[in-house]
Short mmCIF file of C-alpha atoms in Angstrom, two decimals:
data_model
loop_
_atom_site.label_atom_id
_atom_site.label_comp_id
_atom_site.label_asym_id
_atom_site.label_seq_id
_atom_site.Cartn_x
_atom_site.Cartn_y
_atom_site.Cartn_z
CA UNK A 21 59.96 64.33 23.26
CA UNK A 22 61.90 61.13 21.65
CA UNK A 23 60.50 59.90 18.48
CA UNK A 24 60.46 56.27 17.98
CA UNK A 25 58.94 55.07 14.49
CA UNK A 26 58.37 51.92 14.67
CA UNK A 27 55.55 50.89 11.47
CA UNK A 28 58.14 49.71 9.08
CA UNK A 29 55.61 46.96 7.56
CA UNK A 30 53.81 50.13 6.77
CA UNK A 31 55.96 51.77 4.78
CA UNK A 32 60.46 52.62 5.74
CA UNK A 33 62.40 55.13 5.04
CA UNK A 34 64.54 56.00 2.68
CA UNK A 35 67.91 54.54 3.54
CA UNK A 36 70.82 57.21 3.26
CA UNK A 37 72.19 55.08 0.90
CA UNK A 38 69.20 55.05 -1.59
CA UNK A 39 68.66 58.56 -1.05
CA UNK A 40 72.23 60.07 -2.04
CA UNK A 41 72.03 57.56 -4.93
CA UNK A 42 68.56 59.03 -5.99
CA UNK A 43 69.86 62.92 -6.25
CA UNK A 44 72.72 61.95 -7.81
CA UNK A 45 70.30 60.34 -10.47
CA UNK A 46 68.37 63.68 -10.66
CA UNK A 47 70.04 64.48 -13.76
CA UNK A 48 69.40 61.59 -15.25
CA UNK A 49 66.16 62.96 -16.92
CA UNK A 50 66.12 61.13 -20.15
CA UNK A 51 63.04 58.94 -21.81
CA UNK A 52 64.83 55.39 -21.07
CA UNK A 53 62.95 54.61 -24.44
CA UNK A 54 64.72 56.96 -26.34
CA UNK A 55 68.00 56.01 -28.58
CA UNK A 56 69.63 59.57 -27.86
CA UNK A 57 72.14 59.59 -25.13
CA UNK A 58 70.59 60.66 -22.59
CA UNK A 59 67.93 58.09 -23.19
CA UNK A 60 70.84 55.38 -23.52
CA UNK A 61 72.05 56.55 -20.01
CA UNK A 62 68.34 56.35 -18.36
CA UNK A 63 67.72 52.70 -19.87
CA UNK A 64 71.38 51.43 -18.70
CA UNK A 65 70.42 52.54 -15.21
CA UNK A 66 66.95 50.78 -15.14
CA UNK A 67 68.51 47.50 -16.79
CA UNK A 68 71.21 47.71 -13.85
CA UNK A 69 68.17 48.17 -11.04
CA UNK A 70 66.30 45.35 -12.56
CA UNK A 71 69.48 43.06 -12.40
CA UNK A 72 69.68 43.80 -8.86
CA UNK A 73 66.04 43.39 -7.89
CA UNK A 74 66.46 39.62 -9.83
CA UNK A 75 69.30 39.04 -7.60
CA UNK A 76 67.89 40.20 -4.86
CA UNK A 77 64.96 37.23 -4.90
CA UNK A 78 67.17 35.19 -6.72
CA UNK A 79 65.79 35.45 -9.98
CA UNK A 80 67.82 33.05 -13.03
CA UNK A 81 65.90 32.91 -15.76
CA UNK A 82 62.21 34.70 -15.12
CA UNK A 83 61.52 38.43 -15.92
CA UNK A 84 61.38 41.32 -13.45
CA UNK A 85 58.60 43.69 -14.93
CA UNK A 86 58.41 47.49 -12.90
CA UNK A 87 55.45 48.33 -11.88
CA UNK A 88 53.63 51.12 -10.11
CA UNK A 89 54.17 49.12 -6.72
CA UNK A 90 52.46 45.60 -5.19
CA UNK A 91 49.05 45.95 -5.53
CA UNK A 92 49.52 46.60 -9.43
CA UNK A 93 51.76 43.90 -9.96
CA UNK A 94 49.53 41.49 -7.88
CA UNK A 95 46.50 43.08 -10.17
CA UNK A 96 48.47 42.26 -13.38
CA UNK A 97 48.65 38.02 -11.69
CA UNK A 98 44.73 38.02 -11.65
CA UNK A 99 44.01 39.77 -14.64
CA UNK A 100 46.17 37.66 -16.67
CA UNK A 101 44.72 34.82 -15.61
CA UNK A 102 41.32 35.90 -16.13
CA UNK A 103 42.66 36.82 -19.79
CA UNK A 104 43.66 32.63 -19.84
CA UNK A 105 40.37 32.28 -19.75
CA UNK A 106 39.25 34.09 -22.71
CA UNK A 107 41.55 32.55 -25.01
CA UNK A 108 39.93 29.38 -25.94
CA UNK A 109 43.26 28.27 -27.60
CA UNK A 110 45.39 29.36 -24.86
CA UNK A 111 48.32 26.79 -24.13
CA UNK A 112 51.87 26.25 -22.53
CA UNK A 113 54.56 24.06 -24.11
CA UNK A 114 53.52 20.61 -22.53
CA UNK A 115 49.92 21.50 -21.02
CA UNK A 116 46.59 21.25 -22.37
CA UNK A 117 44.59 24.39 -22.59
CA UNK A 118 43.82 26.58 -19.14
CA UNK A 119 40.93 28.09 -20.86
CA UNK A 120 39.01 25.37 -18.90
CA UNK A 121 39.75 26.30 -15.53
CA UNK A 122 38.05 28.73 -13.66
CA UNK A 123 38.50 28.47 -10.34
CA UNK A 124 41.09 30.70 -7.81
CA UNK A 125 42.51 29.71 -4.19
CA UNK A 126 43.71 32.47 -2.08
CA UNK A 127 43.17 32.57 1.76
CA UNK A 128 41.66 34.02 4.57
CA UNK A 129 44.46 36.97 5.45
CA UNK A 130 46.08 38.08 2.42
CA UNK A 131 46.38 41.41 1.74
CA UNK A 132 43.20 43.51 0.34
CA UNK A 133 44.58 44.00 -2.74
CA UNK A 134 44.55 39.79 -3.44
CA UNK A 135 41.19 39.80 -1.31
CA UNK A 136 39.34 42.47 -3.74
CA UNK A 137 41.00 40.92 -6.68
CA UNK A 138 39.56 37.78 -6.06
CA UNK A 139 36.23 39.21 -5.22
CA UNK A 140 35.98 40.84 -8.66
CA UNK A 141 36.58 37.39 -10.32
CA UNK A 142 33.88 36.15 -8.12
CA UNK A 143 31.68 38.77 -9.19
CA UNK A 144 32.46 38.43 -12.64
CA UNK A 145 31.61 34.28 -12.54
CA UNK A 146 34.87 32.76 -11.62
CA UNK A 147 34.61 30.33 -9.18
CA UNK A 148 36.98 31.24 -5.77
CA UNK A 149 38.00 29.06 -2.41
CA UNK A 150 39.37 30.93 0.68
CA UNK A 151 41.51 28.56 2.69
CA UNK A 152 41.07 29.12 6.21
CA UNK A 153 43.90 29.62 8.69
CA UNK A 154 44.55 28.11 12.11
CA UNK A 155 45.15 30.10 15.43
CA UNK A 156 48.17 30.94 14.64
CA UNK A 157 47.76 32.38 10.91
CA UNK A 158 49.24 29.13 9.25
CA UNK A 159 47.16 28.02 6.21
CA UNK A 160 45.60 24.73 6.65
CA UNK A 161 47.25 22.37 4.27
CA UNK A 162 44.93 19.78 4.20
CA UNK A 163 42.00 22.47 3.06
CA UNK A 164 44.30 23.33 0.44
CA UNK A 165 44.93 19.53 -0.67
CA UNK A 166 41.12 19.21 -0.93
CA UNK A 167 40.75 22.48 -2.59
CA UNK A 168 43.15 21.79 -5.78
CA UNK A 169 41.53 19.85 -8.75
CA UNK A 170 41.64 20.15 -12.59
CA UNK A 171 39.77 22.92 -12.60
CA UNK A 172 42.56 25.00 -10.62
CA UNK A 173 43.98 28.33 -12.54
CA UNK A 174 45.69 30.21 -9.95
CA UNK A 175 46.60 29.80 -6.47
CA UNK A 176 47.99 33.08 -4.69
CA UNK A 177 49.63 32.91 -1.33
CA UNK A 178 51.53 35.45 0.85
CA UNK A 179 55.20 34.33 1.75
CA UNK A 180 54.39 36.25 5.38
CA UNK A 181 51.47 38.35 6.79
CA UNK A 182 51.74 41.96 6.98
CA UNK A 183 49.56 42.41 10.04
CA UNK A 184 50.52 39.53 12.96
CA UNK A 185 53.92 38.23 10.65
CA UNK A 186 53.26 34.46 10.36
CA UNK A 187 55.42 32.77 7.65
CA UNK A 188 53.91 30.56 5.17
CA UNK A 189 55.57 27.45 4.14
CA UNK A 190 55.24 28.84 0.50
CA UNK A 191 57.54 26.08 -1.45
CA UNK A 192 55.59 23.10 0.30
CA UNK A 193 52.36 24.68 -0.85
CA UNK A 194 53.77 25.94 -4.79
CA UNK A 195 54.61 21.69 -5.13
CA UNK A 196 51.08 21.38 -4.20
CA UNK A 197 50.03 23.62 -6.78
CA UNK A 198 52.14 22.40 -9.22
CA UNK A 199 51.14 19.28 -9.09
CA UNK A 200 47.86 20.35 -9.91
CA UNK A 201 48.87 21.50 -12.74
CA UNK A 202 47.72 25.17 -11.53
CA UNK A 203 50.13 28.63 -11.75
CA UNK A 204 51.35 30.03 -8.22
CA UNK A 205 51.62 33.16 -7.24
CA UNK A 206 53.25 34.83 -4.05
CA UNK A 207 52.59 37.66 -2.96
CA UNK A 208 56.21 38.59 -1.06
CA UNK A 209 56.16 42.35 -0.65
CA UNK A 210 56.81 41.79 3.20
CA UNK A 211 58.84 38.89 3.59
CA UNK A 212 61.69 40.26 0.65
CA UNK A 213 64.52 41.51 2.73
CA UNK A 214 63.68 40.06 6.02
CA UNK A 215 63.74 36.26 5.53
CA UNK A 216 65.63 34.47 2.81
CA UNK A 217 63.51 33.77 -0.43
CA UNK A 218 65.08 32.49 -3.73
CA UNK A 219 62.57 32.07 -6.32
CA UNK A 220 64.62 29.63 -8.45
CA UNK A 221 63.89 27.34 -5.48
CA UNK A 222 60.41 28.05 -5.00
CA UNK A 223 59.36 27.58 -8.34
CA UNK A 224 56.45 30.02 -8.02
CA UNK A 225 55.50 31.20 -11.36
CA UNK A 226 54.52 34.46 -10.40
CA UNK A 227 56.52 36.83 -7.49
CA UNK A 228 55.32 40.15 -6.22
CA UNK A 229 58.16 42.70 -4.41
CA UNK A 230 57.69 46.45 -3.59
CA UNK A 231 60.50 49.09 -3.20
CA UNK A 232 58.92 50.82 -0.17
CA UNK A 233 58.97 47.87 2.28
CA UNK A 234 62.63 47.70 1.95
CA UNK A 235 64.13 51.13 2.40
CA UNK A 236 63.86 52.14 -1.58
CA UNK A 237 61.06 54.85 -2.74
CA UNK A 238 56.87 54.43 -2.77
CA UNK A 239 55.32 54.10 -6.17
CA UNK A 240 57.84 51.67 -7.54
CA UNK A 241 57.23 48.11 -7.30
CA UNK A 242 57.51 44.55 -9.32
CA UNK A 243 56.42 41.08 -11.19
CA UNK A 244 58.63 38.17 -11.02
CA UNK A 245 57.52 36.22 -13.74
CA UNK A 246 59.17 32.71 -14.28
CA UNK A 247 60.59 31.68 -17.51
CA UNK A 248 57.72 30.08 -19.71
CA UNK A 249 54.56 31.40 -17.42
CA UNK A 250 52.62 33.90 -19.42
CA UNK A 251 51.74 37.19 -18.55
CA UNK A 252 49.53 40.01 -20.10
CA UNK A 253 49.68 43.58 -19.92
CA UNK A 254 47.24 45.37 -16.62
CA UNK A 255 48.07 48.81 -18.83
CA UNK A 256 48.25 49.06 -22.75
CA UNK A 257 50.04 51.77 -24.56
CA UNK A 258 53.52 51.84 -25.68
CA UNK A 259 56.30 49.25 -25.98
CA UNK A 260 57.85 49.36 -22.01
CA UNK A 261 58.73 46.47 -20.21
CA UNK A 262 58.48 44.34 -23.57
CA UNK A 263 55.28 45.15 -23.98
CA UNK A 264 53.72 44.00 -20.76
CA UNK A 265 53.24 47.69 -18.74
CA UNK A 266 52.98 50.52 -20.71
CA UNK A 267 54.21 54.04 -19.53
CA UNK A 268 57.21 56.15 -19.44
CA UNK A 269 59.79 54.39 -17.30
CA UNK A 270 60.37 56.06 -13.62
CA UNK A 271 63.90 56.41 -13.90
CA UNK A 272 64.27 57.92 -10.01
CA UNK A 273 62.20 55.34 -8.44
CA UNK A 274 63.83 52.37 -10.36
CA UNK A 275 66.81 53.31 -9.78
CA UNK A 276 66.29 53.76 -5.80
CA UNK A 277 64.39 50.52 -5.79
CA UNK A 278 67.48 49.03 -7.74
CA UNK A 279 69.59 50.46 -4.77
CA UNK A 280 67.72 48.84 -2.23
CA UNK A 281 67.58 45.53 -3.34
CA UNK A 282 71.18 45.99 -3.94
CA UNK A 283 72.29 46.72 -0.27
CA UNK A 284 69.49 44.71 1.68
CA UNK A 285 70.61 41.76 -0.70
CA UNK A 286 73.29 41.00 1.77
CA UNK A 287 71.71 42.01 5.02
CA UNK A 288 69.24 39.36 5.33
CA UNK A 289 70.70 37.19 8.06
CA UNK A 290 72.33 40.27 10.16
CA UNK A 291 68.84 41.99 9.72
CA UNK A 292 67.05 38.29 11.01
CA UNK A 293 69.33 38.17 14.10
CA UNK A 294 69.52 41.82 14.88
CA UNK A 295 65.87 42.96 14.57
CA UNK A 296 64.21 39.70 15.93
CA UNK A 297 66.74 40.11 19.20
CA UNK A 298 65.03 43.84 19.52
CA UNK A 299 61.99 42.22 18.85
CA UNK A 300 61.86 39.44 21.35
CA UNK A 301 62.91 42.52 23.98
CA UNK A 302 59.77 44.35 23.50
CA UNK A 303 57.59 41.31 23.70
CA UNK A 304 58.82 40.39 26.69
CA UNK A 305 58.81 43.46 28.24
CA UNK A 306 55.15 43.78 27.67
CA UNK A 307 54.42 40.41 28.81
CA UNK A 308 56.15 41.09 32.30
CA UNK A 309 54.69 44.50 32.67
CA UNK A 310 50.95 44.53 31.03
CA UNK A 311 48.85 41.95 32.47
CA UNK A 312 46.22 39.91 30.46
CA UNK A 313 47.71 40.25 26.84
CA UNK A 314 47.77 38.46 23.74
CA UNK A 315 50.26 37.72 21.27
CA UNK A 316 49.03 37.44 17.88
CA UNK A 317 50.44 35.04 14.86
CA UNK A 318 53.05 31.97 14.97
CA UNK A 319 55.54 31.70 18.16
CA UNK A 320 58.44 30.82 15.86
CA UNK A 321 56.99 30.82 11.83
CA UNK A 322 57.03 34.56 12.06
CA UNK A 323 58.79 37.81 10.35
CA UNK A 324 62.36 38.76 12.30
CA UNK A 325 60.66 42.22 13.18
CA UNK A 326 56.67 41.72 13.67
CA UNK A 327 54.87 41.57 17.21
CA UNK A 328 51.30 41.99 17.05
CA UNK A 329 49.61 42.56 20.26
CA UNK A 330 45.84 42.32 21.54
CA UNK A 331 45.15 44.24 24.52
CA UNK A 332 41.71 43.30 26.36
CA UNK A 333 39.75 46.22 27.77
CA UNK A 334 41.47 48.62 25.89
CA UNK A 335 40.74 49.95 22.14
CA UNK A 336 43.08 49.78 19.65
CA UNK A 337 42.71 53.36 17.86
CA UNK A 338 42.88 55.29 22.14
CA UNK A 339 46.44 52.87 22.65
CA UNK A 340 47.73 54.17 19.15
CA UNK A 341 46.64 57.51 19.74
CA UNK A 342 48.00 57.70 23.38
CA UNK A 343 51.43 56.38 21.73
CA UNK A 344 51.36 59.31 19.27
CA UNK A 345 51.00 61.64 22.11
CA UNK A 346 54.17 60.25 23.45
CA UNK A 347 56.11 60.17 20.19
CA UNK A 348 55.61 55.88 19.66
CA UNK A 349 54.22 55.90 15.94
CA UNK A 350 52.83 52.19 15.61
CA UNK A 351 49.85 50.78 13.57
CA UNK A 352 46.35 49.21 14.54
CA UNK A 353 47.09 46.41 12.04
CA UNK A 354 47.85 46.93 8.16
CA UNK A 355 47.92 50.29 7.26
CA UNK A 356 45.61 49.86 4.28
CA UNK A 357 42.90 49.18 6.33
CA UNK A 358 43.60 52.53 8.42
CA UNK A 359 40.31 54.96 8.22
CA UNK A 360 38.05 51.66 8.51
CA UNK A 361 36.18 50.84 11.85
CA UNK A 362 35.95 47.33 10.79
CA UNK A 363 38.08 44.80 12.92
CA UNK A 364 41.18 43.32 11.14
CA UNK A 365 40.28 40.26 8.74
CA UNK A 366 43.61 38.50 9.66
CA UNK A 367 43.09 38.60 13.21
CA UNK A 368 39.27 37.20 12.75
CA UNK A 369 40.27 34.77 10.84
CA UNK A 370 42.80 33.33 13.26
CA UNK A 371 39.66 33.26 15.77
CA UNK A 372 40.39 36.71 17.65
CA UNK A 373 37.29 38.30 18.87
CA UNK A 374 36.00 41.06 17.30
CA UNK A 375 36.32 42.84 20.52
CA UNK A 376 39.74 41.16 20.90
CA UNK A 377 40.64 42.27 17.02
CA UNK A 378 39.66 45.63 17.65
CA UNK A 379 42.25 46.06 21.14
CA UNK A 380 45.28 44.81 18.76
CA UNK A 381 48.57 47.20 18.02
CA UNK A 382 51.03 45.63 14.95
CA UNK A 383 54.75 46.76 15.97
CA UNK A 384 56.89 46.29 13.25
CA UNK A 385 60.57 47.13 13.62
CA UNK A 386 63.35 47.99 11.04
CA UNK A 387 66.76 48.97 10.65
CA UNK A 388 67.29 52.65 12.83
CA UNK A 389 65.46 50.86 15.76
CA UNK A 390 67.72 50.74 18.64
CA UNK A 391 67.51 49.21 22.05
CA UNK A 392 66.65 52.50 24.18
CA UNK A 393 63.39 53.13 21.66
CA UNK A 394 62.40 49.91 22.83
CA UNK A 395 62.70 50.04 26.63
CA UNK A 396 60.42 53.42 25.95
CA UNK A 397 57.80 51.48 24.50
CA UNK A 398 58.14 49.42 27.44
CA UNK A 399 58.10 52.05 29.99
CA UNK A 400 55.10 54.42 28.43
CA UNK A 401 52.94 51.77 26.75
CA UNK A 402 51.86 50.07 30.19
CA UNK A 403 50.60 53.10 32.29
CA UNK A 404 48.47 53.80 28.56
CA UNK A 405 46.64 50.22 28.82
CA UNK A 406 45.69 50.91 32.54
CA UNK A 407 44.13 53.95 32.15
CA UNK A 408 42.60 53.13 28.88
CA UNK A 409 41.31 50.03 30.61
CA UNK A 410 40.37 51.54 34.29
CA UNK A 411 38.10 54.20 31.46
CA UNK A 412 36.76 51.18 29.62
CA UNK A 413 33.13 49.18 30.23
CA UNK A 414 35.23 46.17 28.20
CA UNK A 415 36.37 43.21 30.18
CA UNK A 416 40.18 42.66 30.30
#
C-alpha cells in the first residue's frame, strides 16, 4: 500500500542532511559549559547552530536563546512581560516605565500555547483583547487600531496559521504596535522556512522558531530577542544562554536545528514555487471531483504548502481515519488539539460552523511530496466523502 505523509505543519522529518550531521555529532558528548576540550568542542558547535538559526530569520543584532521548542520560548514572551509588571522601576533607554501597563492583544486563532498563555494572565488580573478575524483568517486591522492605547504591554501575533495557512501582514501590524509604544511578539514557528521573514525588517521585538517544523529534530526550539528588548529567564538555575534558560545545553538537537536552518536558509523561494504548484494540484483536484466543499483560509495570503478543507456531511475524524486505512496520513486541524472533540477555534473564528469545523481535513505538504502522492489523494479521498456522506444524517 503507498504511503503518502502529508502533515508536515505537524511535525517533518528529519532531512538526510540533518540526520548524517546529527550521528556524526554523537561523539560530541561534552558539557558545552565546560572549559575542557571536549566542552570547548560542544560550545563551538552550538555557537555555530545559533549563527545559522540568526541567519536563517535574518537576525543582526538581537539574541537567539535555545529553548526546549515554541511553546517554551513563546511562554518565556508572556512571562517576561508579566515580570515588567512587577518591577515598579522597570525601564528601557528612552521609555517611561511599562510597569503601568497591563493589558495583552493576541487574536482569535493563534496557537494554544499563546491562547492559554494569555488566559493565565487573565486569570491572574491582567487585562487581555482577542482581535477577531475575518472569513478568511486575516486579523481585522481596524479592531487592532482601536485596541492599542497606553496601557498596551504586549501584542503577540502569528506570522501564518498552522491550521487553514493564512498569512498575517505581521510588519504592518508590529508599526502599529510600535507606535504604541507596546513590545511585539511573533509567533513564526510555521511560516520560518516557507515564506521569506527577516526580522531586521520587521522590527518585532520578540521572534519564536522551532527546529521540528523545518526538517531539524523535536525538543529544540528558539527566542529571537531584538537588541535592547528585555527578557527574563522561564527556568532558573545555572549560567546557559547568558543567564536567560537554565539547563545543560542539548548539543544533538542544537546542532541538527543549526543544520536545518542552515540548508532551508536558501530554499525558501524554490520551496514557495515548488510546494504551492503541488499544492494548487490537490486543491483543484478535489474541487473538480468532490462536490459541495469548502476551502478554508486566504485565496492568495496563505502558506506555499497549506490547504485546509471542510467537507459537509462528512466527519472529520471517519475522512482521516478512512485516509489512514489507505496509507494518506493527514490531520483534522492542528495537531495539538488532536484527542479533543471540540471543533477547531481557528475555523470558528473565521465563521465555519461547528458542524462545518468539525468535517475539515488540514493537508500540509513538504519537501518528499511528489506529484503521484498527490493524484492518490485525489483518486482515494473522493469515493471516502461519498460513502462517509451517503452513511451520514448531516446535510452536505
Amino acid at each position: 500500500m503507498r504511503k503518502v505523509y502529508i502533515d508536515y505543519n505537524a511535525t517533518t522529518p528529519l532531512r538526510p542532511e540533518v540526520k548524517a550531521a546529527m550521528i556524526e555529532d554523537l561523539d560530541i558528548f561534552g558539557n558545552a559549559s565546560s572549559m575542557h576540550a571536549s566542552g570547548r568542542l560542544a560550545r563551538a558547535r552550538v555557537e555555530q547552530a545559533r549563527i545559522a538559526v540568526g541567519n536563517l530569520i535574518g537576525s543582526k543584532d538581537g539574541t537567539i536563546i535555545f529553548t526546549s521548542g515554541g511553546s517554551e520560548a513563546n511562554n518565556t514572551v508572556f512571562q517576561t512581560m508579566r515580570r515588567i509588571t512587577e518591577l515598579k522601576d522597570f525601564k528601557l533607554p528612552g521609555n517611561a516605565g511599562f510597569n503601568s501597563r497591563n493589558e495583552f492583544i493576541t487574536t482569535a486563532i493563534e496557537h494554544p500555547c499563546v491562547l492559554n498563555s494569555a488566559l493565565f494572565l487573565k486569570n491572574s488580573g491582567f487585562n487581555v483583547t482577542i482581535i477577531p478575524v475575518d472569513e478568511y483568517g486575516k486579523i481585522k486591522i481596524d479592531e487592532l487600531e482601536k485596541a492599542l492605547n497606553d496601557k498596551t504591554l504586549l501584542v503577540s501575533v502569528m506570522a501564518a496559521n498552522n491550521e487553514i495557512g493564512t498569512i498575517q501582514d505581521v510588519k504592518e501590524i508590529t508599526a502599529l504596535v510600535k507606535k504604541a509604544g507596546a513590545f511585539m511578539h511573533i509567533d513564526a514557528v510555521q511560516a520560518v522556512g516557507k515564506i521569506p521573514l527577516n526580522a531586521a525588517e520587521l522590527g518585532a521585538d520578540y521572534i519564536t522558531i522551532s527546529a521540528h517544523k523545518i526538517y531539524g529534530p523535536k525538543g529544540i526550539g528558539a527566542l529571537y530577542v531584538k537588541k535592547g528588548s528585555p527578557v527574563f529567564p522561564l527556568v532558573h538555575g545555572g549560567h546557559q544562554e547568558d543567564g536567560l534558560r537554565a539547563g545543560t545545553y542539548n548539543n544533538l538537537g542544537i546542532l541538527g536545528f543549526g543544520k536545518a536552518a542552515e540548508i532551508i536558509k536558501n530554499e525558501v523561494t524554490r520551496y514557495g514555487n515548488e510546494i504551492s504548484a503541488l499544492r494548487d494540484r490537490l486543491r483543484k483536484g478535489l474541487v473538480e471531483k468532490v462536490p459541495h466543499i469548502k476551502i478554508n483560509g486566504h485565496p492568495k495570503d496563505v502558506l506555499p504548502n497549506t490547504l485546509n478543507v471542510s467537507f459537509p456531511g462528512a466527519e472529520g475524524e471517519a475522512i482521516l481515519l478512512s485516509l489512514d486505512m489507505q496509507g494518506i496520513e493527514a490531520s483534522t486541524g492542528s495537531a495539538c488539539a488532536s484527542g479533543s472533540l471540540e471543533a477547531s477555534h481557528v475555523l470558528l473564528a473565521t465563521g465555519v460552523g461547528p458542524e462545518l469545523a468539525h468535517g475539515s481535513i488540514r493537508f500540509s505538504l513538504g519537501w518528499g511530496i511528489a506529484e503521484e502522492d498527490i493524484d492518490y489523494i485525489i483518486e482515494v479521498l473522493p469515493p471516502i466523502i461519498a460513502r462517509l456522506r451517503a452513511m451520514s444524517t448531516l446535510p452536505a
